[in-house]
mmCIF file of C-alpha atoms and ligand atoms in Angstrom:
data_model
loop_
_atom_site.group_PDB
_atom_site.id
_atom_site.type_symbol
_atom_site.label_atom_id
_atom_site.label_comp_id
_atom_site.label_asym_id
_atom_site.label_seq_id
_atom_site.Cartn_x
_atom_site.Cartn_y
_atom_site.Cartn_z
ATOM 1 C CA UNK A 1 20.833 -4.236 -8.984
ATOM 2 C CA UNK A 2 18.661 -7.088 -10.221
ATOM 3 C CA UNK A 3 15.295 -6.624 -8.793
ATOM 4 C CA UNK A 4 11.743 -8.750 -8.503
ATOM 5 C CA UNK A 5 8.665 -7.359 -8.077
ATOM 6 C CA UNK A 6 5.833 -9.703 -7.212
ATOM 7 C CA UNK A 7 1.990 -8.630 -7.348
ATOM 8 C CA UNK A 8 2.927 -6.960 -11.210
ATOM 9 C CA UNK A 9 -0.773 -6.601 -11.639
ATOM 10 C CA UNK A 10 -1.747 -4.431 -8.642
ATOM 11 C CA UNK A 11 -1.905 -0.430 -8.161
ATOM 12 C CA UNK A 12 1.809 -0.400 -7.174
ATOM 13 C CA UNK A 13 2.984 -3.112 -9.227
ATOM 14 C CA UNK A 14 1.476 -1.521 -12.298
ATOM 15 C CA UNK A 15 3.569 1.755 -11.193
ATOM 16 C CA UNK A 16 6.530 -0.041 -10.536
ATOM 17 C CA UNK A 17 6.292 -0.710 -14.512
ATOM 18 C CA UNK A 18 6.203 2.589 -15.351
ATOM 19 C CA UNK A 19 8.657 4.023 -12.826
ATOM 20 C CA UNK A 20 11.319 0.528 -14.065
ATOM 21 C CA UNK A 21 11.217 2.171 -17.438
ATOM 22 C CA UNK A 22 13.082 5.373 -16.181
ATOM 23 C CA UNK A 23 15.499 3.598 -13.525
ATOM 24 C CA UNK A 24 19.230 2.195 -13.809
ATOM 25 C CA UNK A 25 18.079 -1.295 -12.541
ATOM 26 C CA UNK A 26 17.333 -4.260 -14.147
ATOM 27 C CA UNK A 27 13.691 -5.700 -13.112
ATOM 28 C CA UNK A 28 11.805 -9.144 -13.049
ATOM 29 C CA UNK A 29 7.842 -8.256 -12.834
ATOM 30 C CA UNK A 30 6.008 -11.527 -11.604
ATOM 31 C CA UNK A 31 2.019 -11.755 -11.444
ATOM 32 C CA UNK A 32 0.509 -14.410 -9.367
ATOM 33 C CA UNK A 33 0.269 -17.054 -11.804
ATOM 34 C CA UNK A 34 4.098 -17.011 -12.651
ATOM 35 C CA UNK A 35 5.021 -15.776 -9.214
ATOM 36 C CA UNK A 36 3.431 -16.699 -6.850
ATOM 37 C CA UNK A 37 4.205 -15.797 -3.499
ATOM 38 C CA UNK A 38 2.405 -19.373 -1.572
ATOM 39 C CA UNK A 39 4.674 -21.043 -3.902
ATOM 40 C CA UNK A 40 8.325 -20.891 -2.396
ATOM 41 C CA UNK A 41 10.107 -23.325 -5.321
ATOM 42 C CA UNK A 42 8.770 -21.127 -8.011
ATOM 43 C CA UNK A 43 9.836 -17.675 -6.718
ATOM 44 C CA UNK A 44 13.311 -19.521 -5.291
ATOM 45 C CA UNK A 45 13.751 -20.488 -8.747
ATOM 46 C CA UNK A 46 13.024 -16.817 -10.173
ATOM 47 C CA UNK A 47 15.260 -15.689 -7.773
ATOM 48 C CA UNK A 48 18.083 -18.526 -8.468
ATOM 49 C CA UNK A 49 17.533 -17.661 -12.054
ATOM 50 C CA UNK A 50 17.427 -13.818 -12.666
ATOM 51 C CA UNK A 51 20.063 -13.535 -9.614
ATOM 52 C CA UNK A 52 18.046 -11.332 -7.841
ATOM 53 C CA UNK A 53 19.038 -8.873 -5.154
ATOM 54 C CA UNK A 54 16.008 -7.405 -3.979
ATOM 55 C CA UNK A 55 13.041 -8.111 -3.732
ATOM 56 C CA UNK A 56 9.753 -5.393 -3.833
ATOM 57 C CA UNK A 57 6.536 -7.200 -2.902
ATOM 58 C CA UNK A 58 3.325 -6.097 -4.197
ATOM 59 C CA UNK A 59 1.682 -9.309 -3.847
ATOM 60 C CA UNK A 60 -1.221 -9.243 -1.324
ATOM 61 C CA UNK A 61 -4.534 -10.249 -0.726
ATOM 62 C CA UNK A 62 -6.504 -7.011 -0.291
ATOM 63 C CA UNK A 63 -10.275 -8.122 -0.412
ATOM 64 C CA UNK A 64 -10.896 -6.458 3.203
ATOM 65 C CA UNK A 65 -14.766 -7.415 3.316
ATOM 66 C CA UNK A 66 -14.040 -10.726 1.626
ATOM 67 C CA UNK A 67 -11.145 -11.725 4.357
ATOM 68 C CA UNK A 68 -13.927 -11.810 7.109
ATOM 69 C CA UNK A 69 -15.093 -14.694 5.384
ATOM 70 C CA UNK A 70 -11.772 -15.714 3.591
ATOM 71 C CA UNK A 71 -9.283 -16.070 6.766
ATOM 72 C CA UNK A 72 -7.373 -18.807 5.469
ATOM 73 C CA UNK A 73 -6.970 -17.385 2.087
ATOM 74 C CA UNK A 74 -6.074 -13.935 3.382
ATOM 75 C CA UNK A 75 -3.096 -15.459 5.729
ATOM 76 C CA UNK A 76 -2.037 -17.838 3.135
ATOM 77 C CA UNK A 77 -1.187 -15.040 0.825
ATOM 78 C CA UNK A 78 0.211 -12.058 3.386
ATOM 79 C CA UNK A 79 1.774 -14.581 6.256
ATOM 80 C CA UNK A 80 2.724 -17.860 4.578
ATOM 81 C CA UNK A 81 3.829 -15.692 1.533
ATOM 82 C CA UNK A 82 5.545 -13.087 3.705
ATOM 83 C CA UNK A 83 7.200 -16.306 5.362
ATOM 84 C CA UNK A 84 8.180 -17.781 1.938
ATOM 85 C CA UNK A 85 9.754 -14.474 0.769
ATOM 86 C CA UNK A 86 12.151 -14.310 3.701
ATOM 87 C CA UNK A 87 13.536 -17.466 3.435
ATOM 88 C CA UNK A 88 14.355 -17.117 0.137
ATOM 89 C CA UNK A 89 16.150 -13.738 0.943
ATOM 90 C CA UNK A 90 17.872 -15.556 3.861
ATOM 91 C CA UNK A 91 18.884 -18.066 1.621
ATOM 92 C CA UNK A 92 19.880 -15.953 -1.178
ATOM 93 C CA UNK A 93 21.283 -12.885 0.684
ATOM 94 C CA UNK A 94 18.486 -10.580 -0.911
ATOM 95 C CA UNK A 95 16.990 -7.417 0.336
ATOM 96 C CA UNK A 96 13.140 -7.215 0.769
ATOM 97 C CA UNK A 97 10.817 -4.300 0.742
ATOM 98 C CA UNK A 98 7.437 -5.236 1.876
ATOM 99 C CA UNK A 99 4.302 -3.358 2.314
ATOM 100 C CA UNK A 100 2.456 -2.993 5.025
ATOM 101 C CA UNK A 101 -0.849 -0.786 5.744
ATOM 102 C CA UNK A 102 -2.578 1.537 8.489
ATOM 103 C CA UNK A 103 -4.888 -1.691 9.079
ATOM 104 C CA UNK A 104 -2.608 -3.280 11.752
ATOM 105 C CA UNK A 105 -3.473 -0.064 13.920
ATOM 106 C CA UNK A 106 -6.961 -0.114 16.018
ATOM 107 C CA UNK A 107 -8.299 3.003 14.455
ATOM 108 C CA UNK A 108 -8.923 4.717 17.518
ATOM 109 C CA UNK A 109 -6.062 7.205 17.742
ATOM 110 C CA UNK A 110 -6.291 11.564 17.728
ATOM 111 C CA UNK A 111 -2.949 11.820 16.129
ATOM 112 C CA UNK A 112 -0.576 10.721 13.501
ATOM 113 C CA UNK A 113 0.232 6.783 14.351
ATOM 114 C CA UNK A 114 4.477 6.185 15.111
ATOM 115 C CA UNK A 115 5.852 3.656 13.548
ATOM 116 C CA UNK A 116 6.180 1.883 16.786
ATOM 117 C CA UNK A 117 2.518 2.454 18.619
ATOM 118 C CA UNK A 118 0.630 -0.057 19.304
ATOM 119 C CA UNK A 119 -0.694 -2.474 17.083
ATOM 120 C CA UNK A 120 -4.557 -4.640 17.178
ATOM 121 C CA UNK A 121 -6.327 -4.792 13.638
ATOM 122 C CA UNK A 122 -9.999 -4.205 13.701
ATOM 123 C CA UNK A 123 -10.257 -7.082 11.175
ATOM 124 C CA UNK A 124 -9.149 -10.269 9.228
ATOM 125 C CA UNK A 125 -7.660 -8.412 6.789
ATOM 126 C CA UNK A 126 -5.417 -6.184 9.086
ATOM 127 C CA UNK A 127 -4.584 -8.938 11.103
ATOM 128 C CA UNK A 128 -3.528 -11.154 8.633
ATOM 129 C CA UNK A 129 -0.770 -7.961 7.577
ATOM 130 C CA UNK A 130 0.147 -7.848 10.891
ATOM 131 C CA UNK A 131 1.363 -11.038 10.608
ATOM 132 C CA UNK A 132 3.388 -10.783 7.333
ATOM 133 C CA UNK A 133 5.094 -8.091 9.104
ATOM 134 C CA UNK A 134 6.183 -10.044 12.041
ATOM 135 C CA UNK A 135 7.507 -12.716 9.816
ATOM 136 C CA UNK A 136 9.950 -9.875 8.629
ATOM 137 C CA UNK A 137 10.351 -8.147 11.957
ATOM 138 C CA UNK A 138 11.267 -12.112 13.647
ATOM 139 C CA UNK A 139 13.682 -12.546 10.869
ATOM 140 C CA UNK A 140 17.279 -11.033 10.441
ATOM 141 C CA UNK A 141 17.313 -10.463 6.962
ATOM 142 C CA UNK A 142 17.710 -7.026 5.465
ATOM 143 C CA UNK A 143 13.886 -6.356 5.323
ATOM 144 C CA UNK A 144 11.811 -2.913 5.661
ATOM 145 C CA UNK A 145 8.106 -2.914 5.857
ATOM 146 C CA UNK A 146 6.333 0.415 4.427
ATOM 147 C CA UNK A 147 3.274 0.758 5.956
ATOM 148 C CA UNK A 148 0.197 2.567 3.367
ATOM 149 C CA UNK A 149 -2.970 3.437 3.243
ATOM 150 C CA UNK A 150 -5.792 5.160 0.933
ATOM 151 C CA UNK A 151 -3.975 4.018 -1.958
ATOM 152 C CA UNK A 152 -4.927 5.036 -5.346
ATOM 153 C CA UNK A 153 -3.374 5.296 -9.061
ATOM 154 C CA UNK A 154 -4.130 5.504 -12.332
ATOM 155 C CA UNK A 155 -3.894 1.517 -12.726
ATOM 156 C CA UNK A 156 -6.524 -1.437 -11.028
ATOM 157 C CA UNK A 157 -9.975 -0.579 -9.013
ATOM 158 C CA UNK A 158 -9.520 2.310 -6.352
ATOM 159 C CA UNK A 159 -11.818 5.277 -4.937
ATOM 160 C CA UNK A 160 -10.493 7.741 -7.111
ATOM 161 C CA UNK A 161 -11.548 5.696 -10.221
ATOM 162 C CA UNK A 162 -14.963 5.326 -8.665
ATOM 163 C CA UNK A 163 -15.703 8.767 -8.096
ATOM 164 C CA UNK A 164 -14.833 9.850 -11.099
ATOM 165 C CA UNK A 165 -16.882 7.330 -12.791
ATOM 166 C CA UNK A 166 -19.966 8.232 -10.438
ATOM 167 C CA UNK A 167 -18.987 11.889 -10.927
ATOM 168 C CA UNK A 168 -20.395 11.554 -14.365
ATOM 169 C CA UNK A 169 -23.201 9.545 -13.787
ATOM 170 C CA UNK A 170 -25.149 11.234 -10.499
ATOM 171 C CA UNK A 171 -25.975 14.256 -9.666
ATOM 172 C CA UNK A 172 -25.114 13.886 -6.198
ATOM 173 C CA UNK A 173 -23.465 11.162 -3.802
ATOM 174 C CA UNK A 174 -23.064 10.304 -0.108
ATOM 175 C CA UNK A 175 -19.508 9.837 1.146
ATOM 176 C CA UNK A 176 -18.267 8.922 4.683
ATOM 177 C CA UNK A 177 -17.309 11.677 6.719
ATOM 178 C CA UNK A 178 -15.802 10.043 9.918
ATOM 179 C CA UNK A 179 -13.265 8.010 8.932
ATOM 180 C CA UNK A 180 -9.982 10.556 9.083
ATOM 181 C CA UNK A 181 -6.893 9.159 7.147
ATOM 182 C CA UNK A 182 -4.386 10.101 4.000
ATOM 183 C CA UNK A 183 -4.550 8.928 0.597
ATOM 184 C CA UNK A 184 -1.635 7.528 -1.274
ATOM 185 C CA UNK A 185 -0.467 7.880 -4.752
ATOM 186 C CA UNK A 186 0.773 4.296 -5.672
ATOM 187 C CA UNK A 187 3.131 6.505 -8.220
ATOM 188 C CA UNK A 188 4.909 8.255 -5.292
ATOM 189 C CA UNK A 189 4.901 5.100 -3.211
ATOM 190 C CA UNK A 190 6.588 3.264 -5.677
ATOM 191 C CA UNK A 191 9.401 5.609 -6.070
ATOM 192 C CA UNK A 192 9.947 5.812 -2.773
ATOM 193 C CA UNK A 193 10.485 1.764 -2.633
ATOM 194 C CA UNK A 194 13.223 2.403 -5.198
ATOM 195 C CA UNK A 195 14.808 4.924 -3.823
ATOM 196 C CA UNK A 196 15.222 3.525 -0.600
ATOM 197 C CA UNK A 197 17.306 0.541 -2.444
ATOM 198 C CA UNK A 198 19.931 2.604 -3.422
ATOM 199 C CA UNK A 199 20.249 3.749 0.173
ATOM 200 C CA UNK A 200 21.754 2.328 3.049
ATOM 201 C CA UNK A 201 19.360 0.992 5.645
ATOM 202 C CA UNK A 202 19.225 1.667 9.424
ATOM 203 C CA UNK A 203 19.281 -2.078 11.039
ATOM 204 C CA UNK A 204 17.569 -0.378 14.009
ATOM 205 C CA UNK A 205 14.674 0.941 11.927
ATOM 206 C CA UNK A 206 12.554 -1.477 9.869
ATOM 207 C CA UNK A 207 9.087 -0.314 9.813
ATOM 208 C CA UNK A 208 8.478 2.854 7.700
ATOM 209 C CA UNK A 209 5.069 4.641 7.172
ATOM 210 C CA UNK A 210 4.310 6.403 3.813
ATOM 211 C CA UNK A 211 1.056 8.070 2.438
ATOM 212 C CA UNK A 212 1.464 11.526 0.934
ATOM 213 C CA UNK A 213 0.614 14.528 3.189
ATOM 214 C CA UNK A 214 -2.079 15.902 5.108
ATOM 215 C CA UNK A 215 -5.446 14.450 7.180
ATOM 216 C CA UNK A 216 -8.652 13.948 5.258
ATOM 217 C CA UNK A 217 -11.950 12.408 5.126
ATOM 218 C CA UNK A 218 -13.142 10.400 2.682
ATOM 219 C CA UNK A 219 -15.741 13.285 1.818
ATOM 220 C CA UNK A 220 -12.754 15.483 1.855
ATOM 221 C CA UNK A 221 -11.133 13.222 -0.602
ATOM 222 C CA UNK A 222 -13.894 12.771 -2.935
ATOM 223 C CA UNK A 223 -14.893 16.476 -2.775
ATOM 224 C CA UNK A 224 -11.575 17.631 -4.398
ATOM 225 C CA UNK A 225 -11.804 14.740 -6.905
ATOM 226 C CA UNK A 226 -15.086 15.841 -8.038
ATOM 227 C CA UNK A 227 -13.305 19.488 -8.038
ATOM 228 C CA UNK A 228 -10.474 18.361 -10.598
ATOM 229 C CA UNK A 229 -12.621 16.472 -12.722
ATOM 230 C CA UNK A 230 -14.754 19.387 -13.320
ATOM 231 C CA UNK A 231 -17.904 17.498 -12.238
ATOM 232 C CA UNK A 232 -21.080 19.123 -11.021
ATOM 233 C CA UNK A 233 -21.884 15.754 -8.760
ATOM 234 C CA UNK A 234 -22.480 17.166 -5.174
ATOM 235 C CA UNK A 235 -21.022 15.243 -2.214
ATOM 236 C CA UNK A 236 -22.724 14.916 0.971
ATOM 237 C CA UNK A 237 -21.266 14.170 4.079
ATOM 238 C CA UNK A 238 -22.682 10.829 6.045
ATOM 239 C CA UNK A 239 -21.861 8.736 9.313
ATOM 240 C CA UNK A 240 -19.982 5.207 8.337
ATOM 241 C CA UNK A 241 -22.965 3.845 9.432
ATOM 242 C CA UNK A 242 -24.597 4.486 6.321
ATOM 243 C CA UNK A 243 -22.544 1.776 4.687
ATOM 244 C CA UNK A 244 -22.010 -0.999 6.781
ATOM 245 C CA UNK A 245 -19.490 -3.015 6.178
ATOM 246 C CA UNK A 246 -18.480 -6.872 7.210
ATOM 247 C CA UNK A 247 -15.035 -5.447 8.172
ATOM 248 C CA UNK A 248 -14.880 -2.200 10.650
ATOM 249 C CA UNK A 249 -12.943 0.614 8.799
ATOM 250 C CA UNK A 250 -10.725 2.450 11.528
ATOM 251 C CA UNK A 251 -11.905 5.992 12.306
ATOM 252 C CA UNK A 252 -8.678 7.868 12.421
ATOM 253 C CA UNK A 253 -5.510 5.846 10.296
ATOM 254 C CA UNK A 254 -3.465 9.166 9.649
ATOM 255 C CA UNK A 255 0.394 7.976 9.856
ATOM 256 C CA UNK A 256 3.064 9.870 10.897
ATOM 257 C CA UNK A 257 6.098 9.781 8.374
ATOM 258 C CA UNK A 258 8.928 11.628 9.858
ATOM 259 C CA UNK A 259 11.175 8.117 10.213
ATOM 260 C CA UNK A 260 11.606 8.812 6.213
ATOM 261 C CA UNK A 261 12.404 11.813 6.563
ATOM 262 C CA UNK A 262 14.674 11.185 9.701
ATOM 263 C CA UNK A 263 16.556 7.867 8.023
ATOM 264 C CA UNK A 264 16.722 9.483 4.006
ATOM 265 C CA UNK A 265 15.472 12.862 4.194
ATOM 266 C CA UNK A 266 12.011 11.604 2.444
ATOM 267 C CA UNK A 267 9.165 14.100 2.499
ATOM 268 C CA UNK A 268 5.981 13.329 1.159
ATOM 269 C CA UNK A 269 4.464 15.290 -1.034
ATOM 270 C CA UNK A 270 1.037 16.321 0.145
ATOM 271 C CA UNK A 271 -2.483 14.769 -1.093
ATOM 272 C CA UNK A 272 -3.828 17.262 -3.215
ATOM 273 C CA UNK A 273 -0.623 17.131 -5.781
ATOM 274 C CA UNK A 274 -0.911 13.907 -6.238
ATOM 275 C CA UNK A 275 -4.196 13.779 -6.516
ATOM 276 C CA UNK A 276 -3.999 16.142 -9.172
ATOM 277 C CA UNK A 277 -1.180 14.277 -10.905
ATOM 278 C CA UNK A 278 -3.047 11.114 -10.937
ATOM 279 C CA UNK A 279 -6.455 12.783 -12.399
ATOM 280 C CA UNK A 280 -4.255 14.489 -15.442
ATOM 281 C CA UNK A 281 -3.304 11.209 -16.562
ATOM 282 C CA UNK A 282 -6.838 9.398 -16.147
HETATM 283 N N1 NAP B 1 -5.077 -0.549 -1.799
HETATM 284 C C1 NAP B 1 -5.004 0.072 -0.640
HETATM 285 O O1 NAP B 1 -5.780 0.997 -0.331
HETATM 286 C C2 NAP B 1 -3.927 -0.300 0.350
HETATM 287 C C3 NAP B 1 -3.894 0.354 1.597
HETATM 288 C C4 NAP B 1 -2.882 0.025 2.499
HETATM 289 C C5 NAP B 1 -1.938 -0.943 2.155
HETATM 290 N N2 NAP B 1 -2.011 -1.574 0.955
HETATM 291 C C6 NAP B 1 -0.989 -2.586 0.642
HETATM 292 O O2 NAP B 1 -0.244 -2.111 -0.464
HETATM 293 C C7 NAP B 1 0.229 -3.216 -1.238
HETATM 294 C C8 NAP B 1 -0.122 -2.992 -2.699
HETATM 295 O O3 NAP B 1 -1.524 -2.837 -2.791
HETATM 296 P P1 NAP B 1 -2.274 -2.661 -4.175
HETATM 297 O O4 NAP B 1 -3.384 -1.703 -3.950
HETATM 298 O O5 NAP B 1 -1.287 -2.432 -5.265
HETATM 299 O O6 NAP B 1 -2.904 -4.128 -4.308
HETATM 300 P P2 NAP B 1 -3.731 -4.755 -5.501
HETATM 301 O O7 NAP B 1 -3.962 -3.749 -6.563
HETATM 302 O O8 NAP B 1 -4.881 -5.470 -4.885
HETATM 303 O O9 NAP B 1 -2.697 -5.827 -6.074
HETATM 304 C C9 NAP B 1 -2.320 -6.945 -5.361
HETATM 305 C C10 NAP B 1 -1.697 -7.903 -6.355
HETATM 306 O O10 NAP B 1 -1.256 -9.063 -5.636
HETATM 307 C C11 NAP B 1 -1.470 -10.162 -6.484
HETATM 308 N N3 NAP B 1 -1.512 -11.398 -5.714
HETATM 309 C C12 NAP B 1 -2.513 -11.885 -4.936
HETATM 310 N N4 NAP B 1 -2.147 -13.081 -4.426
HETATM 311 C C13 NAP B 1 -0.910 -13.346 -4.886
HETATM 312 C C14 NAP B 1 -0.014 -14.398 -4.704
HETATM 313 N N5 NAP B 1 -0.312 -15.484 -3.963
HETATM 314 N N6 NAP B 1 1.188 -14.352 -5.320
HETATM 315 C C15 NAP B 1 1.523 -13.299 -6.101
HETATM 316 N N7 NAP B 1 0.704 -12.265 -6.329
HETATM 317 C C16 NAP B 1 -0.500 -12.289 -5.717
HETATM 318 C C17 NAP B 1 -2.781 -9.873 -7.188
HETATM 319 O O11 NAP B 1 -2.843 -10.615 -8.362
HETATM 320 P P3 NAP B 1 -4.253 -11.211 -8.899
HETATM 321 O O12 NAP B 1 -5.110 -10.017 -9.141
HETATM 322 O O13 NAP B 1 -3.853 -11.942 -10.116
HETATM 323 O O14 NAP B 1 -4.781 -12.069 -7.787
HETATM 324 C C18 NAP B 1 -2.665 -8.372 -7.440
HETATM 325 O O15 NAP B 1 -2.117 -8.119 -8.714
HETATM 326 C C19 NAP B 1 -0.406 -4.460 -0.606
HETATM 327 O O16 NAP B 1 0.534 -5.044 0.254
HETATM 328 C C20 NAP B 1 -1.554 -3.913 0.213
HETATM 329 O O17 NAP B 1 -1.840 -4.746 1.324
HETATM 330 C C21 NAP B 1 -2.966 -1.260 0.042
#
């Protein structure tokens, strides 16, 4: 199968790399100056030219505090370049695997979020997701959305990164203790998108959440990095309203995974693997 990847640059665009060098398909990686997503001629024209049949977009804008002020920029990128990528797969008969994230849910839940609960971002950011994902859910191409969240590698800016960095450098740190989620490898992620392109899809099924396994904090998180880095840095647990924010962080984003497990047999692996996976290779 000939498959593009926009958003080459990012977490899980940089892991789609890696995991491309191991698979039996062929692979166009675009960035966002020779792909980009807000310009429908040029990735037509990739898609025209490679003769693509899937499609695994990375491309988003992520900047959550900078979308409060960035709205148009935010939607331009994940709706109007959601939009462009299904045309093009209408057009061309592609598939599309698009990601999603925990965002798009209020935040207020007690348990793992379905696939189909509710949705009502808390912010710009989320909302602007939300409505990338309705331009695939409004569309009748053959298009999943993989909802994430907490996601991390050993590629780009991410928390892990951070508190590894600060691990060496303080003695001791203040991390949020009331915002309950699950962290994502952008390793496992990714080779979940490609396995799910060499399987056949359920028409009545096209949202999917994936994060690896298990409910943490992101004290919890950054206590076990500190842990597998070896580093004597001691992490306290504070409110989130020690850090304010311009964009509210949901309190509870823990997803519940069984559809991919249901539809493929998928399980997760849970967070403290890949964690530990991710850290070796730092
Ligand atoms: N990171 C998280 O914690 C998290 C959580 C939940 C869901 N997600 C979702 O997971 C997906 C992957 O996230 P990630 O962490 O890998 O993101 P990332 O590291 O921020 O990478 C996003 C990539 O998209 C590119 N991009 C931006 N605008 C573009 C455009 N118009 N056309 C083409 N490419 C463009 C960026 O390129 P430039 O740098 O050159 O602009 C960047 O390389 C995204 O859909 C994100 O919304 C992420």
């Amino acid at each position: 199968m000939n498959i593009l990847v926009t958003g080459r640059d990012g977490q899980l665009g940089s892991e789609l790399q890696e995991l491309a060098k191991t698979s039996k398909h062929n692979f166009v990686f675009v960035g966002s100056k020779d792909g980009d997503i807000t310009n429908k001629d040029q990735i037509q024209e990739l898609v025209s030219n490679h003769n693509i049949q899937a499609i695994i977009n990375c491309a988003a804008y992520t900047a959550v505090d900078k979308a409060e002020t960035e709205q148009d920029k935010a939607f331009l990128v994940n709706r109007e370049g959601v939009q462009n990528l299904v045309a093009i797969c209408a057009e061309s008969n592609c598939k599309l695997i698009h990601i999603s994230t925990d965002y798009v849910f209020p935040g207020n839940g007690t348990s793992p979020y379905k696939t189909n609960d509710p949705v009502a971002p808390l912010g710009v950011y989320g909302a602007s997701k939300l409505a990338g994902e309705e331009a695939i859910l409004n569309s009748d191409i053959d298009g999943i959305v993989i909802r994430t969240s907490w996601v991390y590698s050993t590629f780009g800016h991410n928390f892990v990164k951070t508190m590894t960095r600060l691990g060496k450098e303080r003695d001791s740190l203040n991390v949020v203790n009331d915002q309950r989620g699950c962290s994502t490898y952008a390793k496992d992620l990714g080779a979940i998108c490609l396995q799910l392109l060499d399987e056949t899809w359920n028409s009545d099924q096209r949202i999917y959440h994936f994060s690896n396994s298990g409910e943490i904090t992101w004290f919890d998180f950054a206590t076990e990095i500190m842990k597998l880095t070896g580093s004597n840095c001691k992490v306290l647990p504070v409110p989130s309203s020690e850090f304010p924010t311009p964009a509210k962080r949901p309190s509870y984003s823990v997803m519940d995974t069984s559809e991919l497990k249901k539809d493929f047999g998928i399980a997760p692996r849970n967070w403290k693997q890949a964690l530990e996976e991710c850290i070796s290779q730092l």
